[in-house]
mmCIF file of C-alpha atoms in Angstrom:
data_model
loop_
_atom_site.group_PDB
_atom_site.id
_atom_site.type_symbol
_atom_site.label_atom_id
_atom_site.label_comp_id
_atom_site.label_asym_id
_atom_site.label_seq_id
_atom_site.Cartn_x
_atom_site.Cartn_y
_atom_site.Cartn_z
ATOM 1 C CA GLY A 1 -106.261 -116.944 -148.918
ATOM 2 C CA GLU A 2 -103.915 -119.533 -147.577
ATOM 3 C CA ASP A 3 -101.833 -118.544 -144.583
ATOM 4 C CA VAL A 4 -98.898 -119.901 -142.624
ATOM 5 C CA GLU A 5 -98.195 -118.570 -139.143
ATOM 6 C CA GLN A 6 -95.118 -118.924 -136.979
ATOM 7 C CA SER A 7 -93.655 -116.997 -134.102
ATOM 8 C CA LEU A 8 -90.953 -114.502 -135.050
ATOM 9 C CA PHE A 9 -88.293 -115.193 -132.431
ATOM 10 C CA LEU A 10 -86.924 -118.045 -130.334
ATOM 11 C CA SER A 11 -83.926 -117.970 -128.030
ATOM 12 C CA VAL A 12 -82.323 -121.085 -126.534
ATOM 13 C CA ARG A 13 -79.087 -122.064 -124.806
ATOM 14 C CA GLU A 14 -76.496 -124.168 -126.549
ATOM 15 C CA GLY A 15 -77.158 -127.858 -125.911
ATOM 16 C CA ASP A 16 -80.874 -127.405 -125.273
ATOM 17 C CA SER A 17 -83.601 -128.517 -127.652
ATOM 18 C CA SER A 18 -85.343 -125.946 -129.850
ATOM 19 C CA VAL A 19 -88.935 -126.304 -130.943
ATOM 20 C CA ILE A 20 -90.258 -124.082 -133.701
ATOM 21 C CA ASN A 21 -93.993 -124.190 -134.275
ATOM 22 C CA CYS A 22 -96.077 -123.416 -137.328
ATOM 23 C CA THR A 23 -99.767 -123.462 -138.222
ATOM 24 C CA TYR A 24 -101.203 -123.538 -141.715
ATOM 25 C CA THR A 25 -104.659 -123.256 -143.224
ATOM 26 C CA ASP A 26 -104.772 -125.291 -146.430
ATOM 27 C CA SER A 27 -106.093 -128.727 -145.511
ATOM 28 C CA SER A 28 -105.269 -129.994 -149.014
ATOM 29 C CA SER A 29 -101.534 -129.326 -148.601
ATOM 30 C CA THR A 30 -99.548 -132.302 -149.829
ATOM 31 C CA TYR A 31 -96.111 -131.410 -148.532
ATOM 32 C CA LEU A 32 -94.902 -129.245 -145.683
ATOM 33 C CA TYR A 33 -91.365 -127.933 -145.553
ATOM 34 C CA TRP A 34 -88.815 -126.422 -143.239
ATOM 35 C CA TYR A 35 -86.237 -124.121 -144.795
ATOM 36 C CA LYS A 36 -83.217 -122.539 -143.097
ATOM 37 C CA GLN A 37 -81.778 -119.156 -144.013
ATOM 38 C CA GLU A 38 -78.380 -118.144 -142.708
ATOM 39 C CA PRO A 39 -77.463 -114.443 -142.668
ATOM 40 C CA GLY A 40 -77.076 -112.963 -146.147
ATOM 41 C CA ALA A 41 -77.923 -116.226 -147.898
ATOM 42 C CA GLY A 42 -80.825 -117.805 -149.736
ATOM 43 C CA LEU A 43 -83.109 -120.461 -148.297
ATOM 44 C CA GLN A 44 -81.898 -124.006 -147.939
ATOM 45 C CA LEU A 45 -84.256 -126.949 -147.557
ATOM 46 C CA LEU A 46 -83.804 -128.603 -144.156
ATOM 47 C CA THR A 47 -86.463 -131.254 -144.259
ATOM 48 C CA TYR A 48 -89.997 -131.920 -145.420
ATOM 49 C CA ILE A 49 -92.898 -134.162 -144.515
ATOM 50 C CA PHE A 50 -95.617 -135.634 -146.651
ATOM 51 C CA SER A 51 -99.126 -134.929 -145.421
ATOM 52 C CA ASN A 52 -99.937 -138.597 -144.735
ATOM 53 C CA MET A 53 -97.097 -138.837 -142.204
ATOM 54 C CA ASP A 54 -97.190 -137.620 -138.619
ATOM 55 C CA MET A 55 -93.506 -137.737 -137.799
ATOM 56 C CA LYS A 56 -90.178 -137.666 -139.556
ATOM 57 C CA GLN A 57 -86.750 -137.874 -137.956
ATOM 58 C CA ASP A 58 -83.464 -136.943 -139.579
ATOM 59 C CA GLN A 59 -80.444 -136.915 -137.250
ATOM 60 C CA ARG A 60 -80.983 -133.965 -134.853
ATOM 61 C CA LEU A 61 -84.180 -132.875 -136.583
ATOM 62 C CA THR A 62 -87.665 -134.154 -135.750
ATOM 63 C CA VAL A 63 -90.726 -132.947 -137.621
ATOM 64 C CA LEU A 64 -94.162 -133.506 -136.117
ATOM 65 C CA LEU A 65 -97.353 -133.003 -138.091
ATOM 66 C CA ASN A 66 -100.805 -132.795 -136.558
ATOM 67 C CA LYS A 67 -103.005 -132.695 -139.620
ATOM 68 C CA LYS A 68 -106.235 -132.352 -137.641
ATOM 69 C CA ASP A 69 -104.997 -129.141 -135.989
ATOM 70 C CA LYS A 70 -102.926 -128.080 -139.061
ATOM 71 C CA HIS A 71 -99.907 -127.765 -136.809
ATOM 72 C CA LEU A 72 -96.313 -128.470 -137.787
ATOM 73 C CA SER A 73 -93.272 -128.350 -135.543
ATOM 74 C CA LEU A 74 -89.524 -128.647 -135.970
ATOM 75 C CA ARG A 75 -87.448 -129.882 -133.058
ATOM 76 C CA ILE A 76 -83.688 -129.444 -133.128
ATOM 77 C CA ALA A 77 -81.933 -131.577 -130.533
ATOM 78 C CA ASP A 78 -78.672 -130.429 -128.930
ATOM 79 C CA THR A 79 -78.905 -126.987 -130.519
ATOM 80 C CA GLN A 80 -75.567 -125.503 -131.559
ATOM 81 C CA THR A 81 -74.501 -121.916 -132.273
ATOM 82 C CA GLY A 82 -74.325 -122.886 -135.959
ATOM 83 C CA ASP A 83 -78.075 -123.482 -135.848
ATOM 84 C CA SER A 84 -78.663 -119.753 -135.385
ATOM 85 C CA ALA A 85 -80.671 -118.721 -138.451
ATOM 86 C CA ILE A 86 -84.161 -117.910 -139.649
ATOM 87 C CA TYR A 87 -86.380 -120.961 -140.084
ATOM 88 C CA PHE A 88 -89.265 -120.843 -142.522
ATOM 89 C CA CYS A 89 -92.234 -123.147 -142.494
ATOM 90 C CA ALA A 90 -93.910 -123.601 -145.900
ATOM 91 C CA GLU A 91 -96.898 -125.487 -147.200
ATOM 92 C CA ARG A 92 -97.383 -126.663 -150.736
ATOM 93 C CA GLU A 93 -100.873 -125.459 -151.467
ATOM 94 C CA GLY A 94 -103.283 -127.790 -153.152
ATOM 95 C CA SER A 95 -104.530 -125.940 -156.217
ATOM 96 C CA GLN A 96 -101.423 -124.730 -158.044
ATOM 97 C CA GLY A 97 -98.735 -126.351 -155.960
ATOM 98 C CA ASN A 98 -97.062 -123.063 -155.034
ATOM 99 C CA LEU A 99 -95.265 -122.745 -151.727
ATOM 100 C CA ILE A 100 -96.787 -120.497 -149.103
ATOM 101 C CA PHE A 101 -94.224 -119.363 -146.553
ATOM 102 C CA GLY A 102 -94.539 -118.218 -142.982
ATOM 103 C CA LYS A 103 -92.744 -115.047 -141.929
ATOM 104 C CA GLY A 104 -89.864 -117.004 -140.451
ATOM 105 C CA THR A 105 -88.679 -117.682 -136.894
ATOM 106 C CA LYS A 106 -85.327 -116.216 -135.959
ATOM 107 C CA LEU A 107 -83.530 -118.729 -133.745
ATOM 108 C CA SER A 108 -80.799 -117.321 -131.506
ATOM 109 C CA VAL A 109 -78.544 -119.778 -129.712
ATOM 110 C CA LYS A 110 -76.717 -118.461 -126.661
ATOM 111 C CA PRO A 111 -73.463 -120.119 -125.556
ATOM 112 C CA ASP B 1 -76.476 -130.598 -157.186
ATOM 113 C CA VAL B 2 -79.199 -128.268 -158.325
ATOM 114 C CA LYS B 3 -77.950 -124.783 -158.852
ATOM 115 C CA VAL B 4 -80.006 -121.625 -158.958
ATOM 116 C CA THR B 5 -77.842 -118.632 -159.732
ATOM 117 C CA GLN B 6 -78.820 -115.009 -159.365
ATOM 118 C CA SER B 7 -76.692 -112.631 -161.371
ATOM 119 C CA SER B 8 -75.865 -110.202 -158.555
ATOM 120 C CA ARG B 9 -75.541 -110.419 -154.766
ATOM 121 C CA TYR B 10 -75.786 -106.664 -154.263
ATOM 122 C CA LEU B 11 -77.171 -103.899 -156.461
ATOM 123 C CA VAL B 12 -77.575 -100.172 -155.924
ATOM 124 C CA LYS B 13 -79.810 -98.348 -158.372
ATOM 125 C CA ARG B 14 -81.276 -94.865 -158.657
ATOM 126 C CA THR B 15 -84.970 -94.048 -158.442
ATOM 127 C CA GLY B 16 -86.565 -94.268 -161.886
ATOM 128 C CA GLU B 17 -83.976 -96.626 -163.359
ATOM 129 C CA LYS B 18 -85.019 -99.803 -165.149
ATOM 130 C CA VAL B 19 -83.590 -102.769 -163.258
ATOM 131 C CA PHE B 20 -83.124 -106.344 -164.426
ATOM 132 C CA LEU B 21 -82.617 -109.187 -161.969
ATOM 133 C CA GLU B 22 -81.556 -112.404 -163.645
ATOM 134 C CA CYS B 23 -81.980 -115.970 -162.434
ATOM 135 C CA VAL B 24 -80.703 -119.139 -164.079
ATOM 136 C CA GLN B 25 -81.276 -122.761 -163.041
ATOM 137 C CA ASP B 26 -79.491 -125.806 -164.383
ATOM 138 C CA MET B 27 -81.904 -128.646 -163.617
ATOM 139 C CA ASP B 28 -84.481 -128.231 -166.374
ATOM 140 C CA HIS B 29 -87.144 -127.232 -163.858
ATOM 141 C CA GLU B 30 -90.499 -126.193 -165.240
ATOM 142 C CA ASN B 31 -91.457 -123.787 -162.466
ATOM 143 C CA MET B 32 -89.609 -120.649 -161.478
ATOM 144 C CA PHE B 33 -90.481 -118.009 -158.899
ATOM 145 C CA TRP B 34 -89.504 -114.540 -157.755
ATOM 146 C CA TYR B 35 -90.009 -113.541 -154.122
ATOM 147 C CA ARG B 36 -89.082 -110.493 -152.141
ATOM 148 C CA GLN B 37 -88.127 -110.763 -148.490
ATOM 149 C CA ASP B 38 -88.602 -107.932 -146.029
ATOM 150 C CA PRO B 39 -88.139 -107.897 -142.234
ATOM 151 C CA GLY B 40 -91.308 -108.927 -140.450
ATOM 152 C CA LEU B 41 -93.081 -109.748 -143.710
ATOM 153 C CA GLY B 42 -91.366 -112.996 -144.681
ATOM 154 C CA LEU B 43 -91.324 -114.076 -148.323
ATOM 155 C CA ARG B 44 -93.912 -112.632 -150.652
ATOM 156 C CA LEU B 45 -94.456 -114.036 -154.127
ATOM 157 C CA ILE B 46 -94.104 -111.478 -156.909
ATOM 158 C CA TYR B 47 -94.444 -113.560 -160.079
ATOM 159 C CA PHE B 48 -94.054 -117.177 -161.112
ATOM 160 C CA SER B 49 -93.835 -119.123 -164.327
ATOM 161 C CA TYR B 50 -94.870 -122.665 -165.187
ATOM 162 C CA ASP B 51 -93.237 -122.822 -168.572
ATOM 163 C CA VAL B 52 -91.413 -120.860 -171.209
ATOM 164 C CA LYS B 53 -93.231 -117.651 -172.121
ATOM 165 C CA MET B 54 -95.805 -118.262 -169.389
ATOM 166 C CA LYS B 55 -96.158 -116.040 -166.360
ATOM 167 C CA GLU B 56 -98.593 -115.652 -163.514
ATOM 168 C CA LYS B 57 -98.976 -112.856 -160.997
ATOM 169 C CA GLY B 58 -98.213 -113.648 -157.405
ATOM 170 C CA ASP B 59 -99.347 -111.705 -154.379
ATOM 171 C CA ILE B 60 -97.498 -108.429 -155.031
ATOM 172 C CA PRO B 61 -96.900 -107.969 -158.777
ATOM 173 C CA GLU B 62 -97.390 -104.193 -158.888
ATOM 174 C CA GLY B 63 -94.321 -102.359 -160.146
ATOM 175 C CA TYR B 64 -92.742 -105.550 -161.525
ATOM 176 C CA SER B 65 -92.781 -107.572 -164.716
ATOM 177 C CA VAL B 66 -91.056 -110.806 -165.705
ATOM 178 C CA SER B 67 -89.681 -112.534 -168.752
ATOM 179 C CA ARG B 68 -89.160 -116.237 -169.442
ATOM 180 C CA GLU B 69 -87.832 -116.612 -172.970
ATOM 181 C CA LYS B 70 -85.840 -119.747 -172.153
ATOM 182 C CA LYS B 71 -86.662 -122.525 -169.715
ATOM 183 C CA GLU B 72 -83.552 -122.012 -167.620
ATOM 184 C CA ARG B 73 -83.831 -118.247 -167.229
ATOM 185 C CA PHE B 74 -86.392 -116.129 -165.390
ATOM 186 C CA SER B 75 -85.886 -112.382 -165.274
ATOM 187 C CA LEU B 76 -87.512 -109.900 -162.917
ATOM 188 C CA ILE B 77 -87.857 -106.368 -164.235
ATOM 189 C CA LEU B 78 -88.449 -103.209 -162.275
ATOM 190 C CA GLU B 79 -89.681 -100.814 -164.950
ATOM 191 C CA SER B 80 -89.029 -97.692 -162.867
ATOM 192 C CA ALA B 81 -87.338 -98.474 -159.582
ATOM 193 C CA SER B 82 -88.673 -96.819 -156.438
ATOM 194 C CA THR B 83 -87.293 -96.669 -152.915
ATOM 195 C CA ASN B 84 -90.033 -98.986 -151.630
ATOM 196 C CA GLN B 85 -88.590 -101.695 -153.857
ATOM 197 C CA THR B 86 -85.444 -101.788 -151.752
ATOM 198 C CA SER B 87 -85.457 -105.391 -150.587
ATOM 199 C CA MET B 88 -83.872 -108.840 -150.772
ATOM 200 C CA TYR B 89 -85.029 -110.635 -153.923
ATOM 201 C CA LEU B 90 -85.005 -114.420 -154.016
ATOM 202 C CA CYS B 91 -85.405 -116.619 -157.063
ATOM 203 C CA ALA B 92 -86.482 -120.259 -156.793
ATOM 204 C CA SER B 93 -87.116 -123.140 -159.147
ATOM 205 C CA ARG B 94 -88.645 -126.574 -158.902
ATOM 206 C CA SER B 95 -90.100 -129.329 -161.005
ATOM 207 C CA LEU B 96 -93.540 -130.780 -160.341
ATOM 208 C CA ASN B 97 -92.470 -133.247 -157.678
ATOM 209 C CA THR B 98 -89.492 -131.628 -156.036
ATOM 210 C CA GLU B 99 -89.040 -129.038 -153.373
ATOM 211 C CA ALA B 100 -88.108 -125.476 -154.313
ATOM 212 C CA PHE B 101 -84.422 -124.642 -154.684
ATOM 213 C CA PHE B 102 -83.381 -121.081 -153.983
ATOM 214 C CA GLY B 103 -80.707 -118.778 -155.294
ATOM 215 C CA GLN B 104 -78.457 -116.877 -152.901
ATOM 216 C CA GLY B 105 -80.529 -113.713 -153.140
ATOM 217 C CA THR B 106 -79.971 -110.224 -154.530
ATOM 218 C CA ARG B 107 -80.000 -107.342 -152.090
ATOM 219 C CA LEU B 108 -81.287 -104.357 -154.056
ATOM 220 C CA THR B 109 -81.024 -100.831 -152.709
ATOM 221 C CA VAL B 110 -82.847 -98.049 -154.557
ATOM 222 C CA VAL B 111 -81.588 -94.574 -153.710
#
């Protein structure tokens, strides 16, 4: 079946850039998403990218998509302690349009 | 703003009890989803629904059922709760061309 892989943990210092990586398997994915989950809360959409794009920038967030390698990344510039959360990569699979989630990357930001 | 509301943030139930988790969305979305989230396992799809009275099994439907009598409401039912169903349950909704919007989650403990 379809699969989305991402590393489970990332630790950075405040002010540094964070890069969270993700790989997916469904080459027919139309949209790819990044969701953020703060402790005890549901998931909140951070940003998304359409599969015919290779980059999208939104303030401190940059999404890069390498469709050939099925690799997606999220870069957070000037990472702040408030960015500490779990970040989920998700692909919208081609057949039924359901979202397939990775296991989430827990980002810890040290002061 | 889209709102997806789950009826409870925290629930404690006894083994063998019948448990209802309710989810309501206010944006007339066609699709609704129930996931469970467990440490190290990410989000796993339990059931989803494309329309009123329609339901489809996700990846882990065993021990669960669902009900969608009205478009705005999607209920998850644990017929006989067991301790291995202790988890965070997340409801989501979307229409055909939008991202998924999540509720705040229900943390269920089965004792």
